[in-house]
Amino acid sequence: MRWFHLLFIAAWVLPFMAQAADTIVIKFSHAMASDSPKGRAAIKFKELAESITQGRVKVLVYPDSQLIQERQELEALQINAVQILAPSLSKLASLGIREFEVFDLPYLFPNETVLHRVMDGPIGQRLLQQLENKGLIGLTYWDSGFKHFSANKPLRQLEDFRGLRMRIQTSRVLDAQMRALNAVPQPTSFAEIYPALERGVVDGTENPAVHFENQQLARVQKHLTLSQHGYLGYVVLVNKRYWSDLPNDVRRDLEQALRLATRYERKIAVEQNHQALKRIRASGKTEVYALPPSERERLRRQMLPVHRQFTKVIGSDLIESIYRIATEAPQEQTNGDAIKLIRHPVAKP
């Protein structure tokens, strides 16, 4: 790990060099393509931060894991080798904060309205506060979108998942989700998804439409089923010590830039997923299948026991609080049938 030792040294040398030049340099690393919602939002944050601070801050954005590999990015942030990350929420469980696994539960969030009420309200903010004990500050949440299943065979009913090797992020909840479908979960890094599918190491995966398109999965996946069964999102993180040491006015300016970038990111995430799905359909390379309500209900019921399975790990109070938010959402903005179904898994038998 010689490279990581060099990063450690650079982490402490470069800030002094930046201060000497009266310019605060912030390195923002992420694993996605520059034209993904996260990639475009990182660039927007860079533009806003440099403009609002009138050049006092320079943000260097490194997409596609160009600076740090996905597996090492949290450790790199903790030693200040990089100052900002936006890892997927699933990765935070590796820090020992298992409550973040609530975002991986299948069919928990019926739409973005409920999702953002959770993230931006007391629940989401309480979760972010837990990161401080790990030397990190959680600033905000960014969206990728709701996920759909894909494979090289049609996934039109529950029985079609049996025995399929399905790529997942490293997550105990996602592992349990695939096992509930009688599929075989295969944890695989983001960069390895395409080659794993191309070589037949895995048979299928789950992605928002925008990632399916950005990864060019139409070349290696013949079927896409619009299941909208789970959520993929990110948390924007900074090194706690680095953030605290910034001048107060600079920190306020960066917070303003991030608020604006977050509003932008969430808007384009919805738009890009919609447009990506249209292009996938138009290409004709991948068959897009919309599940009928009856079969979607079968999938949902099959996966909902995962909620009960992780009640003790995630916390029944946390899960029930999200159920209540979903139930209280205006009826025209949510799926009433979905809410009725999700209330049962945590209830005592």
Coordinates of C-alpha atoms in Angstrom, one line a residue, residues 31-269:
A31 CA -16.7 6.8 -8.8
M32 CA -19.3 7.9 -11.4
A33 CA -19.0 9.3 -14.9
S34 CA -18.9 13.1 -15.3
D35 CA -22.2 13.1 -17.1
S36 CA -24.1 11.1 -14.4
P37 CA -26.3 13.1 -12.0
K38 CA -23.5 12.9 -9.3
G39 CA -20.8 13.8 -11.8
R40 CA -22.7 16.8 -13.1
A41 CA -23.6 18.0 -9.6
A42 CA -19.9 17.8 -8.5
I43 CA -19.0 20.0 -11.4
K44 CA -21.9 22.4 -10.5
F45 CA -20.6 22.5 -6.9
K46 CA -17.2 23.3 -8.2
E47 CA -18.5 26.2 -10.3
L48 CA -20.7 27.6 -7.4
A49 CA -18.0 27.2 -4.8
E50 CA -15.4 29.0 -6.8
S51 CA -17.8 31.7 -7.8
I52 CA -19.3 32.4 -4.4
T53 CA -16.0 32.4 -2.6
Q54 CA -14.6 34.7 -5.4
G55 CA -11.7 32.4 -6.1
R56 CA -10.6 31.8 -2.5
V57 CA -11.5 28.1 -3.1
K58 CA -10.5 25.9 -5.9
V59 CA -12.3 22.6 -6.3
L60 CA -10.6 19.7 -8.2
V61 CA -13.1 17.1 -9.3
Y62 CA -11.9 13.6 -10.0
P63 CA -14.6 11.4 -11.5
D64 CA -14.5 7.6 -12.4
S65 CA -12.3 6.9 -9.3
Q66 CA -9.4 8.6 -11.1
L67 CA -7.8 9.7 -7.8
I68 CA -8.8 7.0 -5.3
Q69 CA -10.3 3.6 -5.9
E70 CA -13.8 3.0 -4.6
R71 CA -12.7 0.5 -2.0
Q72 CA -10.2 3.0 -0.3
E73 CA -12.1 6.2 -0.6
L74 CA -13.6 6.3 3.0
E75 CA -10.2 5.6 4.5
A76 CA -8.7 8.3 2.3
L77 CA -11.2 10.8 3.5
Q78 CA -10.5 10.0 7.1
I79 CA -6.8 10.8 6.7
N80 CA -7.7 13.9 4.6
A81 CA -6.1 12.6 1.4
V82 CA -9.3 13.8 -0.2
Q83 CA -11.6 16.4 1.2
I84 CA -15.1 15.6 -0.3
L85 CA -16.7 12.3 -1.3
A86 CA -20.2 11.3 -2.3
P87 CA -20.2 7.5 -1.6
S88 CA -23.4 5.4 -1.9
L89 CA -25.4 5.1 1.3
S90 CA -24.7 1.3 1.3
K91 CA -21.0 1.9 2.0
L92 CA -21.6 3.7 5.3
A93 CA -22.5 0.4 7.1
S94 CA -18.8 -0.5 6.7
L95 CA -18.1 2.3 9.2
G96 CA -20.3 0.5 11.8
I97 CA -23.3 2.7 11.4
R98 CA -25.9 0.1 10.4
E99 CA -28.9 2.4 10.5
F100 CA -27.9 3.7 7.1
E101 CA -28.9 0.3 5.7
V102 CA -32.5 1.5 6.0
F103 CA -32.0 3.1 2.6
D104 CA -31.4 -0.4 1.0
L105 CA -34.6 -1.9 2.2
P106 CA -36.8 -2.9 -0.8
Y107 CA -40.0 -1.1 -1.5
L108 CA -39.6 1.2 1.5
F109 CA -39.9 4.6 -0.3
P110 CA -42.8 4.9 -2.6
N111 CA -41.5 8.0 -4.3
E112 CA -39.0 10.9 -4.1
T113 CA -41.4 13.1 -2.0
V114 CA -41.4 10.6 0.9
L115 CA -37.7 9.9 0.4
H116 CA -36.7 13.6 0.7
R117 CA -38.9 14.1 3.7
V118 CA -37.0 11.4 5.4
M119 CA -33.6 12.7 4.3
D120 CA -34.1 16.4 4.9
G121 CA -36.1 15.9 8.1
P122 CA -35.1 14.8 11.6
I123 CA -34.4 11.2 10.6
G124 CA -31.9 12.0 7.9
Q125 CA -30.2 14.7 10.0
R126 CA -29.9 12.4 13.0
L127 CA -28.2 9.8 10.8
L128 CA -25.7 12.3 9.5
Q129 CA -24.8 13.3 13.0
Q130 CA -23.6 9.7 13.7
L131 CA -20.8 10.2 11.2
E132 CA -19.0 12.7 13.4
N133 CA -17.8 9.9 15.7
K134 CA -16.0 8.5 12.6
G135 CA -14.2 11.8 11.9
L136 CA -16.6 12.7 9.1
I137 CA -19.3 15.4 8.5
G138 CA -22.3 14.4 6.5
L139 CA -23.5 17.5 4.6
T140 CA -26.4 16.4 2.4
Y141 CA -27.9 13.6 0.4
W142 CA -27.8 13.2 -3.4
D143 CA -30.1 11.0 -5.5
S144 CA -29.3 8.5 -8.2
G145 CA -32.8 7.2 -8.5
F146 CA -34.9 4.1 -8.1
K147 CA -33.5 0.8 -9.3
H148 CA -34.7 -1.7 -11.9
F149 CA -33.7 -5.3 -12.4
S150 CA -31.8 -6.4 -15.6
A151 CA -30.6 -9.7 -16.9
N152 CA -29.8 -11.7 -20.0
K153 CA -33.2 -13.5 -19.7
P154 CA -36.6 -12.0 -19.3
L155 CA -37.6 -11.2 -15.7
R156 CA -41.3 -11.1 -16.0
Q157 CA -42.3 -13.1 -12.9
L158 CA -40.9 -14.0 -9.5
E159 CA -39.9 -17.5 -10.7
D160 CA -37.5 -16.0 -13.3
F161 CA -35.0 -14.9 -10.6
R162 CA -34.3 -18.3 -9.3
G163 CA -30.7 -19.2 -9.5
L164 CA -29.6 -16.0 -11.3
R165 CA -26.2 -14.6 -10.2
M166 CA -27.2 -10.9 -9.5
R167 CA -24.6 -8.2 -8.9
I168 CA -25.1 -6.1 -5.8
Q169 CA -23.2 -3.5 -3.9
T170 CA -21.7 -4.8 -0.7
S171 CA -24.7 -4.7 1.6
R172 CA -26.2 -7.3 3.9
V173 CA -29.7 -5.9 3.1
L174 CA -29.2 -6.2 -0.7
D175 CA -27.8 -9.7 -0.1
A176 CA -30.9 -10.7 1.8
Q177 CA -33.1 -9.0 -0.9
M178 CA -31.6 -11.2 -3.7
R179 CA -31.8 -14.3 -1.6
A180 CA -35.5 -13.6 -0.9
L181 CA -35.9 -13.8 -4.7
N182 CA -34.1 -17.1 -4.8
A183 CA -31.2 -15.4 -6.7
V184 CA -27.5 -15.6 -5.9
P185 CA -26.1 -12.2 -4.7
Q186 CA -22.6 -11.3 -6.2
P187 CA -21.0 -8.3 -4.5
T188 CA -19.1 -6.4 -7.2
S189 CA -17.5 -3.0 -7.3
F190 CA -19.0 -0.4 -9.7
A191 CA -16.0 -0.4 -12.0
E192 CA -16.3 -4.2 -12.4
I193 CA -20.0 -4.4 -13.3
Y194 CA -19.5 -4.3 -17.1
P195 CA -16.6 -6.8 -17.3
A196 CA -18.4 -9.2 -14.9
L197 CA -21.5 -9.2 -17.0
E198 CA -19.5 -9.4 -20.2
R199 CA -17.6 -12.5 -19.0
G200 CA -20.7 -14.1 -17.6
V201 CA -19.5 -14.0 -14.0
V202 CA -22.8 -12.5 -13.1
D203 CA -26.2 -12.8 -15.0
G204 CA -27.9 -9.6 -14.0
T205 CA -27.9 -6.5 -11.8
E206 CA -30.0 -3.6 -10.5
N207 CA -29.6 0.0 -11.5
P208 CA -31.4 3.2 -12.0
A209 CA -31.9 3.8 -15.8
V210 CA -29.3 6.5 -16.0
H211 CA -26.6 4.1 -14.7
F212 CA -27.8 1.4 -17.0
E213 CA -27.2 3.8 -19.9
N214 CA -23.9 5.3 -18.7
Q215 CA -22.4 1.9 -18.1
Q216 CA -23.5 0.9 -21.6
L217 CA -25.1 -2.2 -20.2
A218 CA -27.3 -2.6 -23.2
R219 CA -24.3 -4.3 -24.8
V220 CA -24.4 -7.0 -22.1
Q221 CA -28.0 -7.0 -20.8
K222 CA -30.8 -8.0 -23.1
H223 CA -33.7 -7.4 -20.7
L224 CA -34.6 -4.6 -18.3
T225 CA -37.6 -4.9 -16.0
L226 CA -39.1 -1.8 -14.5
S227 CA -39.4 -2.9 -10.9
Q228 CA -38.5 0.3 -9.1
H229 CA -37.9 -1.9 -6.1
G230 CA -35.2 0.0 -4.3
Y231 CA -33.3 3.3 -4.0
L232 CA -29.8 4.2 -4.8
G233 CA -28.4 7.5 -3.3
Y234 CA -25.4 9.1 -1.9
V235 CA -24.2 11.2 1.1
V236 CA -21.8 14.1 0.6
L237 CA -19.0 13.7 3.1
V238 CA -16.1 15.9 4.3
N239 CA -13.3 15.3 6.7
K240 CA -14.4 16.7 10.1
R241 CA -11.1 18.2 11.1
Y242 CA -10.5 19.8 7.7
W243 CA -14.1 21.2 7.6
S244 CA -13.8 22.6 11.2
D245 CA -10.5 24.3 10.4
L246 CA -11.8 26.2 7.4
P247 CA -12.5 30.0 8.0
N248 CA -16.1 30.5 9.1
D249 CA -17.1 32.6 6.1
V250 CA -15.6 30.1 3.6
R251 CA -17.5 27.2 5.3
R252 CA -20.7 29.2 5.0
D253 CA -20.1 29.9 1.3
L254 CA -19.4 26.3 0.7
E255 CA -22.6 25.3 2.5
Q256 CA -24.5 27.7 0.3
A257 CA -22.9 26.2 -2.8
L258 CA -23.7 22.7 -1.7
R259 CA -27.4 23.6 -1.1
L260 CA -27.7 25.0 -4.6
A261 CA -25.8 22.0 -6.1
T262 CA -28.1 19.6 -4.1
R263 CA -31.2 21.2 -5.5
Y264 CA -29.7 20.9 -9.0
E265 CA -28.6 17.3 -8.5
R266 CA -32.0 16.1 -7.4
K267 CA -33.8 17.8 -10.3
I268 CA -31.5 16.4 -12.9
A269 CA -31.5 12.9 -11.4

